[in-house]
Coordinates of C-alpha atoms and ligand atoms in Angstrom, one line a residue:
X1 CA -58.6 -232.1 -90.2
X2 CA -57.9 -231.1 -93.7
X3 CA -56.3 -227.9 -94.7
X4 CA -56.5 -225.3 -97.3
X5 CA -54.8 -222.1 -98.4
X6 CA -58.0 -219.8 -98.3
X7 CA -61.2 -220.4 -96.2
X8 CA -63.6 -217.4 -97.8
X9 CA -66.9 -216.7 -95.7
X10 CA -69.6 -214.6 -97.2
X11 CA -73.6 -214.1 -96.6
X12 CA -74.5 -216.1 -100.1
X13 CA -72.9 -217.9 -102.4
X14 CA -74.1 -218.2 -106.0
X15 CA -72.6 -221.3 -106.9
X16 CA -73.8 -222.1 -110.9
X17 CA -73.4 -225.7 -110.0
X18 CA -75.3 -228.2 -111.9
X19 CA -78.2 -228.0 -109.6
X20 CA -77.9 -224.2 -109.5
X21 CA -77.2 -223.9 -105.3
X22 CA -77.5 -220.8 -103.6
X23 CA -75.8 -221.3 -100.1
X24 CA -76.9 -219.2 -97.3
X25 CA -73.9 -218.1 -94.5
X26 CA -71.6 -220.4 -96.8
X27 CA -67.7 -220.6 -97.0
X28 CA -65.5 -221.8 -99.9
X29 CA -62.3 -223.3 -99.3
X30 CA -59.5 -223.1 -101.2
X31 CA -56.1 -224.5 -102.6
X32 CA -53.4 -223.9 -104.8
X33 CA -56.0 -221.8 -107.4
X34 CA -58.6 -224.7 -106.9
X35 CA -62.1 -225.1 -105.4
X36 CA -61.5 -227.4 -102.3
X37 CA -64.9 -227.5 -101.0
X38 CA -68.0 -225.6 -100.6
X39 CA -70.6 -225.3 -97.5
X40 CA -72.2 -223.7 -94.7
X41 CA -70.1 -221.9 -93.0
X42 CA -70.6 -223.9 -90.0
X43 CA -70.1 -227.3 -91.7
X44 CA -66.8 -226.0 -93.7
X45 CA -65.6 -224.3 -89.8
X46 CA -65.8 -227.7 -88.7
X47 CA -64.6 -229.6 -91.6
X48 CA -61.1 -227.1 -92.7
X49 CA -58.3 -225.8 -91.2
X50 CA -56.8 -223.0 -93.1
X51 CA -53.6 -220.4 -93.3
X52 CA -55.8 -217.6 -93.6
X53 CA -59.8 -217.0 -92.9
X54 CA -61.1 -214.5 -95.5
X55 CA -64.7 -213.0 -94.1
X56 CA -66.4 -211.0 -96.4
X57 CA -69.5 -210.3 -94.1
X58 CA -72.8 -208.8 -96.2
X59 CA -71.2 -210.3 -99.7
X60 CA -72.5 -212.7 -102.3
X61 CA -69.9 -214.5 -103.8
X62 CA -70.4 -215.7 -107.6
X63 CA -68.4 -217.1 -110.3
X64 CA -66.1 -214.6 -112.2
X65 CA -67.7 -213.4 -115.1
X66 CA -66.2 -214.0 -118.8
X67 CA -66.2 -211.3 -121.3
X68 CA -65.9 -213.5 -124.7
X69 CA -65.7 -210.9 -127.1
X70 CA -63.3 -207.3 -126.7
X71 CA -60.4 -205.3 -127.3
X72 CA -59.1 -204.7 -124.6
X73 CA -56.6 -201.2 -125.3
X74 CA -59.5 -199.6 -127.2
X75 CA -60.1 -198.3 -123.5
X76 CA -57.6 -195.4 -125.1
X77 CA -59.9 -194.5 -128.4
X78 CA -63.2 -194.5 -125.1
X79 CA -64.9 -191.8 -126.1
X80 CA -63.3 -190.0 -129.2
X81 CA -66.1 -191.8 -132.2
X82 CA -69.5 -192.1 -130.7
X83 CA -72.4 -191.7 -132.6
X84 CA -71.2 -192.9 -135.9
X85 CA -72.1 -195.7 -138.4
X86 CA -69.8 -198.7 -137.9
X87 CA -68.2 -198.2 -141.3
X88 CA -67.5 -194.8 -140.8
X89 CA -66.4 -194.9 -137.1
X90 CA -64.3 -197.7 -138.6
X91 CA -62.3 -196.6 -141.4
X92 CA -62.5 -191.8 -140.3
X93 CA -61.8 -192.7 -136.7
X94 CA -60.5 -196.1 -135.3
X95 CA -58.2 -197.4 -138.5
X96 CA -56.7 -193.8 -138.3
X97 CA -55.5 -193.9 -134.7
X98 CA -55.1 -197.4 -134.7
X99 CA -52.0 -196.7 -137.5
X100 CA -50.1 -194.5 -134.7
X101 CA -50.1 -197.6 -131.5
X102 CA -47.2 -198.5 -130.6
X103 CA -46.7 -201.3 -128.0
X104 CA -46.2 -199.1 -124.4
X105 CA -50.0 -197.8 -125.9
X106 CA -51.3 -201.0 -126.0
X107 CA -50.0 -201.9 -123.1
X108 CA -51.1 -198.7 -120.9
X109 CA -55.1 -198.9 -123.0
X110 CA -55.1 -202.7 -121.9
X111 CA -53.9 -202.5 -118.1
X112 CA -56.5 -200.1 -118.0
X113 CA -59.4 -202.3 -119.6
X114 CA -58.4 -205.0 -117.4
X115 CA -58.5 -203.1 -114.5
X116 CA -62.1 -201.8 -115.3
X117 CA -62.6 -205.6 -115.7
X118 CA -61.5 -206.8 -112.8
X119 CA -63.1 -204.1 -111.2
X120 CA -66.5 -204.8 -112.3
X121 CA -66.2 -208.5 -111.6
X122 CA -64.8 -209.7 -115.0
X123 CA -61.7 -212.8 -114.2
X124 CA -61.9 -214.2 -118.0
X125 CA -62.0 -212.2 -121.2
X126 CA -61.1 -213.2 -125.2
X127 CA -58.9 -210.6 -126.3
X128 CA -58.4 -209.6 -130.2
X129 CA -56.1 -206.7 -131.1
X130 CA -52.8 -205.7 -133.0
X131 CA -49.6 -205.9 -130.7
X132 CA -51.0 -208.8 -128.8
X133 CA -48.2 -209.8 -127.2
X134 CA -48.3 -206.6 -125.1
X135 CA -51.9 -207.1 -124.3
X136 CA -50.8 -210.6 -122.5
X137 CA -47.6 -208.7 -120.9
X138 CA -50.6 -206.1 -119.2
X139 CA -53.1 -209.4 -118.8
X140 CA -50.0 -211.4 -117.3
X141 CA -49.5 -207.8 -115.0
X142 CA -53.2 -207.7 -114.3
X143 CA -53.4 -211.3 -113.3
X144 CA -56.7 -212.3 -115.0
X145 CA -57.3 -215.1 -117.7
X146 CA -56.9 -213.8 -121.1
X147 CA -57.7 -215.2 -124.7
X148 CA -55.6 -213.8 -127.0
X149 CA -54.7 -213.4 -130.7
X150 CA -53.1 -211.1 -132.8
X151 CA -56.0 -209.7 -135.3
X152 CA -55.6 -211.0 -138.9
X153 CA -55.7 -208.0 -141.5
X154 CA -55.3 -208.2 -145.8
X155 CA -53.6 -204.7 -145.4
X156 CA -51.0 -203.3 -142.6
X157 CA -51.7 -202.9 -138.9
X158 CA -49.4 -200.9 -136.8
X159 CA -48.2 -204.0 -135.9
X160 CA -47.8 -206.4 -138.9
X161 CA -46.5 -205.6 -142.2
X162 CA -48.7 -208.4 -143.7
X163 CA -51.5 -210.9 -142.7
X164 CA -48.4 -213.7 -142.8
X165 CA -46.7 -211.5 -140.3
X166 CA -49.8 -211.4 -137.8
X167 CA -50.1 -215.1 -137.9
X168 CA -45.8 -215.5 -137.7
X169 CA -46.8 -212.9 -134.3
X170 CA -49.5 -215.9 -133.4
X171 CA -47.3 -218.7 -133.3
X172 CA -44.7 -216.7 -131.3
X173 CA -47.5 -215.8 -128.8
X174 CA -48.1 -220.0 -129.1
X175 CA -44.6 -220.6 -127.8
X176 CA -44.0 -218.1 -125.3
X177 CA -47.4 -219.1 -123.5
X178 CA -48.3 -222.9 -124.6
X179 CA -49.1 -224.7 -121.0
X180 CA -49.9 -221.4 -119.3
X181 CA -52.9 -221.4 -116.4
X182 CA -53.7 -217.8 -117.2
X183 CA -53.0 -217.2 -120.8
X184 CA -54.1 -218.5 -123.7
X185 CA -53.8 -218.2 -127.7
X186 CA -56.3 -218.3 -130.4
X187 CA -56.1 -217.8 -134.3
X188 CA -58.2 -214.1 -134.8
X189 CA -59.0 -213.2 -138.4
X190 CA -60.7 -209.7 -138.3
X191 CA -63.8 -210.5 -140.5
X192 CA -64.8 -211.5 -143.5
X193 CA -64.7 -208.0 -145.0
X194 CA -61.2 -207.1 -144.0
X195 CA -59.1 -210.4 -144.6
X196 CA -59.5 -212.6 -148.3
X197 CA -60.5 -216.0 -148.8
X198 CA -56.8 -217.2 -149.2
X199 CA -55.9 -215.4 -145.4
X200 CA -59.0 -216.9 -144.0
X201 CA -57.3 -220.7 -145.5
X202 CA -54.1 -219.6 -143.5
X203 CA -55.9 -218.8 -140.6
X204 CA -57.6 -222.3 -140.5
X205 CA -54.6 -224.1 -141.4
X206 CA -52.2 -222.5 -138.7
X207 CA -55.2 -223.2 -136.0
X208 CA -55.8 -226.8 -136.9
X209 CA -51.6 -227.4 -137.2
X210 CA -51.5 -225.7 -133.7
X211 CA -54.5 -227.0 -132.3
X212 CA -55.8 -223.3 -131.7
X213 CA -58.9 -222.0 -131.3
X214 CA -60.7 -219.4 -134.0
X215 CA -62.1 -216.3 -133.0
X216 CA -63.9 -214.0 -135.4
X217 CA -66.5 -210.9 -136.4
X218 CA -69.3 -212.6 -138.1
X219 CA -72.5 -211.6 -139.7
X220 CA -72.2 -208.1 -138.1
X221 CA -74.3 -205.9 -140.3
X222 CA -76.5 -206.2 -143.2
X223 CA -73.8 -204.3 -145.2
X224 CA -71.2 -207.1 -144.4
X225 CA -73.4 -209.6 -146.0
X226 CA -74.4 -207.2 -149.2
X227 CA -70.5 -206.8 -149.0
X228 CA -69.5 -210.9 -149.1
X229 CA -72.3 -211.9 -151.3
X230 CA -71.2 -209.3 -154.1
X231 CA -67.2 -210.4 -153.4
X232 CA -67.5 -214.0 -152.6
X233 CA -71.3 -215.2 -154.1
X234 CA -72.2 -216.1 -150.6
X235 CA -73.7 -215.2 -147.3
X236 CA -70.8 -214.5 -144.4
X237 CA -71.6 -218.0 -142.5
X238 CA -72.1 -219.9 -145.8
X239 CA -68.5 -218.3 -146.8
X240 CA -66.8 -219.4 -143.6
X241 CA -68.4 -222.9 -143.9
X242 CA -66.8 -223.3 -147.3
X243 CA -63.9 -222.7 -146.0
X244 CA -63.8 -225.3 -143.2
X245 CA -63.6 -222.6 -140.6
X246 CA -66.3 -223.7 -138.6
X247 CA -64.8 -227.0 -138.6
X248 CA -62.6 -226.0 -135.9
X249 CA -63.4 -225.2 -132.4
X250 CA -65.0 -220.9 -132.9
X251 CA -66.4 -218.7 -131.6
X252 CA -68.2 -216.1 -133.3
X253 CA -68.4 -212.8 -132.1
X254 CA -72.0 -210.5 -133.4
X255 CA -73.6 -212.9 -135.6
X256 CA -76.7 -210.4 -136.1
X257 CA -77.9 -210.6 -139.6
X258 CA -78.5 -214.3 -139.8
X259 CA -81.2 -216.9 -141.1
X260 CA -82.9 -219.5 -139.3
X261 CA -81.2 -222.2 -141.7
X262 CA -77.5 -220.3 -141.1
X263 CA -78.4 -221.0 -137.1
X264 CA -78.6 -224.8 -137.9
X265 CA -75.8 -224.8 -139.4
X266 CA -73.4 -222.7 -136.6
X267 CA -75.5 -225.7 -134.5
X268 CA -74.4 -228.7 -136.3
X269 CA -70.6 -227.0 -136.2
X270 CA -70.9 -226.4 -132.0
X271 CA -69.8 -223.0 -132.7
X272 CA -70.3 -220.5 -129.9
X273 CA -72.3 -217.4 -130.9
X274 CA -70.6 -214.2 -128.7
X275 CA -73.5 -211.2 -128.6
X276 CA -72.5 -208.0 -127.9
X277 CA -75.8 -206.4 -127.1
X278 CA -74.4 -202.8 -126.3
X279 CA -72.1 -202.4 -129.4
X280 CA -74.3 -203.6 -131.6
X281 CA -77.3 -201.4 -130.2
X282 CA -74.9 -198.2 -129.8
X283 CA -73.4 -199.4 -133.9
X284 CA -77.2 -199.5 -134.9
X285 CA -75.6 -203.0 -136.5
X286 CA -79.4 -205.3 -135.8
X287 CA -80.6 -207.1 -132.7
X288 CA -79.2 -210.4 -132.6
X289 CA -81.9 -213.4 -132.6
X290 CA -80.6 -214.4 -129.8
X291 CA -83.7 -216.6 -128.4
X292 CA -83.8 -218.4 -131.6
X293 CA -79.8 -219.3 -131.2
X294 CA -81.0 -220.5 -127.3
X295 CA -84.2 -222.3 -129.0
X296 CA -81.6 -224.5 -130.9
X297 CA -79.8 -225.1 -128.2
X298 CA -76.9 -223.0 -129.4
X299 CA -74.1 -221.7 -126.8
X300 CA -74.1 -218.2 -126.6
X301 CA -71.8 -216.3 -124.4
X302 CA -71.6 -212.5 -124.1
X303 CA -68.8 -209.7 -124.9
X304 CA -68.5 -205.9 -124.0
X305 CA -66.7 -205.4 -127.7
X306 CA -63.9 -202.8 -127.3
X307 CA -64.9 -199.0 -125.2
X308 CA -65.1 -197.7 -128.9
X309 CA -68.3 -199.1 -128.9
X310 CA -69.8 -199.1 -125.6
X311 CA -68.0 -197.5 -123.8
X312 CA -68.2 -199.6 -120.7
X313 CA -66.1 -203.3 -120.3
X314 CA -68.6 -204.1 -117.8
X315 CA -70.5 -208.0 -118.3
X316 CA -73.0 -206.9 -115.8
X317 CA -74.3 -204.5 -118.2
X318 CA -73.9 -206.8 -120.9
X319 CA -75.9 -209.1 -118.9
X320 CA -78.9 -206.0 -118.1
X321 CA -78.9 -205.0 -121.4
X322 CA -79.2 -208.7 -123.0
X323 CA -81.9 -209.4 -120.8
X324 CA -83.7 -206.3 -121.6
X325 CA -83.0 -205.9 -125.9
X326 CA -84.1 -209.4 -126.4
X327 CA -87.6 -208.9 -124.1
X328 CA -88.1 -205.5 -126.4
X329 CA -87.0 -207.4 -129.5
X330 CA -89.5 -210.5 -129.0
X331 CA -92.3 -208.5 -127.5
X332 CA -91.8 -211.1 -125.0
X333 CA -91.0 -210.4 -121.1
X334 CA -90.5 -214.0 -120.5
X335 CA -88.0 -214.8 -123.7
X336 CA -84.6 -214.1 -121.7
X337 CA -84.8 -214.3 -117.9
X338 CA -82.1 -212.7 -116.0
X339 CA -81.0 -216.7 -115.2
X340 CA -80.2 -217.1 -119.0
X341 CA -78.6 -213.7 -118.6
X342 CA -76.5 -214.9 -115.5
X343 CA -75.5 -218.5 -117.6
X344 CA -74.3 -216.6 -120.8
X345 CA -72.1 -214.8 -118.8
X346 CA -71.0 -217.7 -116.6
X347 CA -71.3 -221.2 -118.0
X348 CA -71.5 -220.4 -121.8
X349 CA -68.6 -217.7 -121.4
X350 CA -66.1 -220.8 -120.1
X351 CA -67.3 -222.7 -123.1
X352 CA -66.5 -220.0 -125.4
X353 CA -62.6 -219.7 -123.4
X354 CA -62.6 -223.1 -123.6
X355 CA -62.2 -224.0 -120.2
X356 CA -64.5 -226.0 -118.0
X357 CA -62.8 -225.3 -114.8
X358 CA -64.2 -221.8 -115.3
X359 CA -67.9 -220.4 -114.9
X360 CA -69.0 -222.6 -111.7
X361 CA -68.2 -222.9 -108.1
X362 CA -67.8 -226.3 -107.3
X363 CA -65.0 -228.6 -106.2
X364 CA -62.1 -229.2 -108.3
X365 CA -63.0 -225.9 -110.3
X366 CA -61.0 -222.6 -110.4
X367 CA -61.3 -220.9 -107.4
X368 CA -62.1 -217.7 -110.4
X369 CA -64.7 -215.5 -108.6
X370 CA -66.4 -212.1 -107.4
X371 CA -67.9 -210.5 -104.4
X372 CA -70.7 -208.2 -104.0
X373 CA -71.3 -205.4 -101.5
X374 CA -75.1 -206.8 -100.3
X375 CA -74.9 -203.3 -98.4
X376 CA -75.3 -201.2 -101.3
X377 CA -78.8 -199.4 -101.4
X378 CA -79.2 -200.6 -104.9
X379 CA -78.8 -203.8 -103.3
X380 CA -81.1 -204.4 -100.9
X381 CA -83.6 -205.9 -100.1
X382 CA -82.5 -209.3 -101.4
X383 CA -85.6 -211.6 -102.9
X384 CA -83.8 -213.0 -105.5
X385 CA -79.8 -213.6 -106.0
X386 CA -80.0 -213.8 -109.9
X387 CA -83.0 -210.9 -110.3
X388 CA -80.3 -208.9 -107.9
X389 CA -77.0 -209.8 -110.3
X390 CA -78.4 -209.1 -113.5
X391 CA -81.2 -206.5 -112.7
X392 CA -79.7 -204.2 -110.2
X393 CA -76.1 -204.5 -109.8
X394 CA -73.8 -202.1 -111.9
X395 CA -70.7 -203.8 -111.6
X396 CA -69.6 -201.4 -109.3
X397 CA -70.3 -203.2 -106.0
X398 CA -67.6 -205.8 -106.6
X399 CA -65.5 -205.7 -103.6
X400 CA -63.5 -208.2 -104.1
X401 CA -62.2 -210.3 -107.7
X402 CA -60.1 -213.3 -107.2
X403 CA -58.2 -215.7 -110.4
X404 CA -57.2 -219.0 -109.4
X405 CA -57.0 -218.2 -105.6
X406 CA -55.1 -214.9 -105.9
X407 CA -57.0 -211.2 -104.9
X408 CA -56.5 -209.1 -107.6
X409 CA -58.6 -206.7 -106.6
X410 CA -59.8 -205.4 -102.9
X411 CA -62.1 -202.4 -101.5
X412 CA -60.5 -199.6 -104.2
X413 CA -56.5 -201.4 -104.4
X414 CA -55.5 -203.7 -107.2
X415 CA -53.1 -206.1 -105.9
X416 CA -50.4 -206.3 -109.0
X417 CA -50.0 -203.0 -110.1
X418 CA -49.9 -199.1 -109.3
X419 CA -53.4 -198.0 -110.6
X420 CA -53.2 -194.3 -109.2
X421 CA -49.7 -194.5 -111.6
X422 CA -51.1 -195.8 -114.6
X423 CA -54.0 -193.2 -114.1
X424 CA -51.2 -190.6 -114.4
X425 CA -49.6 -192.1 -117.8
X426 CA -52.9 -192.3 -119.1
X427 CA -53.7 -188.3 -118.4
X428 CA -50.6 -187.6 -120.3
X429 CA -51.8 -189.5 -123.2
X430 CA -54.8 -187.8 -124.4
X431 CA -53.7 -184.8 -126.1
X432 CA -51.7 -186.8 -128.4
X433 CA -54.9 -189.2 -128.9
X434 CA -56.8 -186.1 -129.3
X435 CA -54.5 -185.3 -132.2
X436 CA -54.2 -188.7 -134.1
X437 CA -57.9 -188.8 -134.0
X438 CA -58.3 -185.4 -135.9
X439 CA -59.9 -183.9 -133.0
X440 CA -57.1 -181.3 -131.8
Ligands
ZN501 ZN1 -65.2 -206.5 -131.9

């Protein structure tokens, strides 16, 4: 008989296979941070012997969701700018608190985002932010799969001096992690409005010498295109095109105010489109045309943006809200089903990581996924797996996350770290937030 590490039993599995199985009374087994197998629970009883039997009971099982666009330590800055206009919350609240981070903040705001991740079902997320390198110390604590980059500015951060100095921090962040399972590193200009076209030429040389992915704001607002077209005599995407950005592997976080023709061309370039349907609806910044981006056949995963502007690091409300603002926007209950929802989240999120082994539950793929309290009354009863995942779950009825085979989170305990201490350290740090914020 063969043998695996983990045998996991659970009432359903939502497996995001090709063929799109949902298993009834299945089991999943597992092996060094891989998919063995998957089945009935009385085939994979008969067919696996394992060291330890993991029965979750009234659970559905599905594949760890990938938040493709945040910042991760902006859980710190949650509630201090709501209510603003992006330019505004930018430059009076977040640049001004963002000059006094230090690395121990970043790391305390970013255990803390990726423990709301993992408790909300999130295994995966693409991480930009200054002090990078302490947001993969916290993601390599946490134990989830991180994409990260140090953010490319034309003027200071807290952490870099210059924009040469962020992308000197990049490669460092290349050699200490090049090879790892969890952790990854991409090249992370800020925008088009905050770096210049000679940065953005650094940007895409150090990614295609390095063989790094590019992750960046684009096409945000209306106001970054007035912006670029007066600066640079072209639209945002038309600018990046020049260039050669989208030449390498990207993916594009917003991409709100754009044109049918600018769609063909992100197309033609395989560039993944990351909507952020909460920041941009809580930034005013536009609704996304995000059924015409499906329509050309575009990948398009989703992102929870930093708590700044959502407040929440929760995919299943991405998911809710996606499928609801695009109905609204198109007049149109049938233009995003919660399925398209549930594979923006899933299948395009591991495109936009850049890792097939994610997104699916399948043999030979990462044994990355989440399990759902079916005994929740918001839960119950269950018609429809996908109409339950996206429609009615909060997020909050994960039980149980699991990366590459390991529990990270179980029934209120994270497995890698002392949450009710980090809780504590976070208390003590809001008077002094308060304060850089100009709101004490
Ligand atoms: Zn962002």
């Amino acid at each position: 008989m063969p043998h695996c590490q983990i045998l996991l039993h659970a009432a359903r599995i939502v497996t995001q296979d090709a063929e799109r199985h949902v298993l009834d009374s299945a089991s999943m087994a597992i092996d060094h941070g891989l998919i063995s197998d998957i089945g009935t629970t009385d085939e994979m009883t008969r067919r696996w012997q394992a060291d330890t039997c993991l029965n979750l009971g009234k659970s559905l099982i599905l594949p760890g969701l990938i938040n493709a666009h945040t910042h991760v330590a902006m859980t710190i800055l949650r509630g201090l700018a709501d209510d603003m206009p992006l330019m505004d919350w930018l430059n009076k609240r977040i640049f001004p608190v963002e000059h006094h981070l230090t690395p121990r903040l970043v790391r305390l705001g970013s255990l803390l985002g990726f423990a709301e991740m993992l408790r909300t079902g999130t295994t995966a997320c693409t991480d930009m932010y200054i002090f990078e390198a302490d947001v993969l110390e916290a993601a390599a604590t946490a134990g989830l799969r991180c994409l990260a980059g140090e953010v490319v500015f034309a003027f200071p951060s807290a952490a870099c001096p210059t924009p040469t100095a962020a992308l000197e921090a990049t490669r460092d962040l290349v050699s200490r992690y090049r090879g790892h399972d969890r952790l990854r590193v991409a090249v992370m200009p800020h925008s088009v409005y905050t770096t210049t076209p000679q940065i953005l030429a650094a940007c895409r040389d150090l990614a295609a010498e390095l063989d790094l992915p590019l992750h960046i704001h684009l096409a945000e607002t209306p106001e970054e295109t007035r912006v670029c077209l007066k600066a640079h005599g072209r639209r945002p995407i038309d600018y990046c095109r020049n260039l050669g950005l989208l030449e390498l592997p990207c993916s594009l976080a917003h991409v709100v105010d754009v044109t049918e023709e600018e769609l063909a061309v992100l197309h033609s370039h395989n560039a993944v489109v990351v909507h952020n349907p909460s920041s941009n609806m809580k930034l005013a910044s536009g609704t996304a045309p995000v059924t015409s981006m499906l329509k050309h056949g575009m990948t398009v995963a989703l992102g929870t943006d930093g708590a700044a502007s959502n407040n929440r690091l929760s995919i299943f409300t991405e998911m809710r809200r996606a499928a609801l603002l695009h109905k609204l926007h198109t007049a149109n209950p049938v233009s995003l089903p919660a399925r398209t929802a549930f594979d923006m989240a899933t299948l395009a999120g591991a495109r936009a990581f850049g890792d097939p082994r994610l997104g699916s539950l399948a043999p030979g793929q990462a044994a990355d996924c989440v399990a759902l309290d079916l005994t929740e009354p918001n839960m119950q009863p269950l018609h429809n797996e996908i109409s339950q995942i996206v429609y009615s779950a909060t997020g909050m009825e994960t039980r149980l996350t699991m990366v590459a085979g390991e529990i990270l989170y179980q029934d209120g305990r994270f497995t890698r770290f002392d949450y009710p201490a980090l809780c504590e350290e976070i208390h003590d740090l809001q008077h002094f937030l308060r304060k850089t914020a100009g709101l004490a």
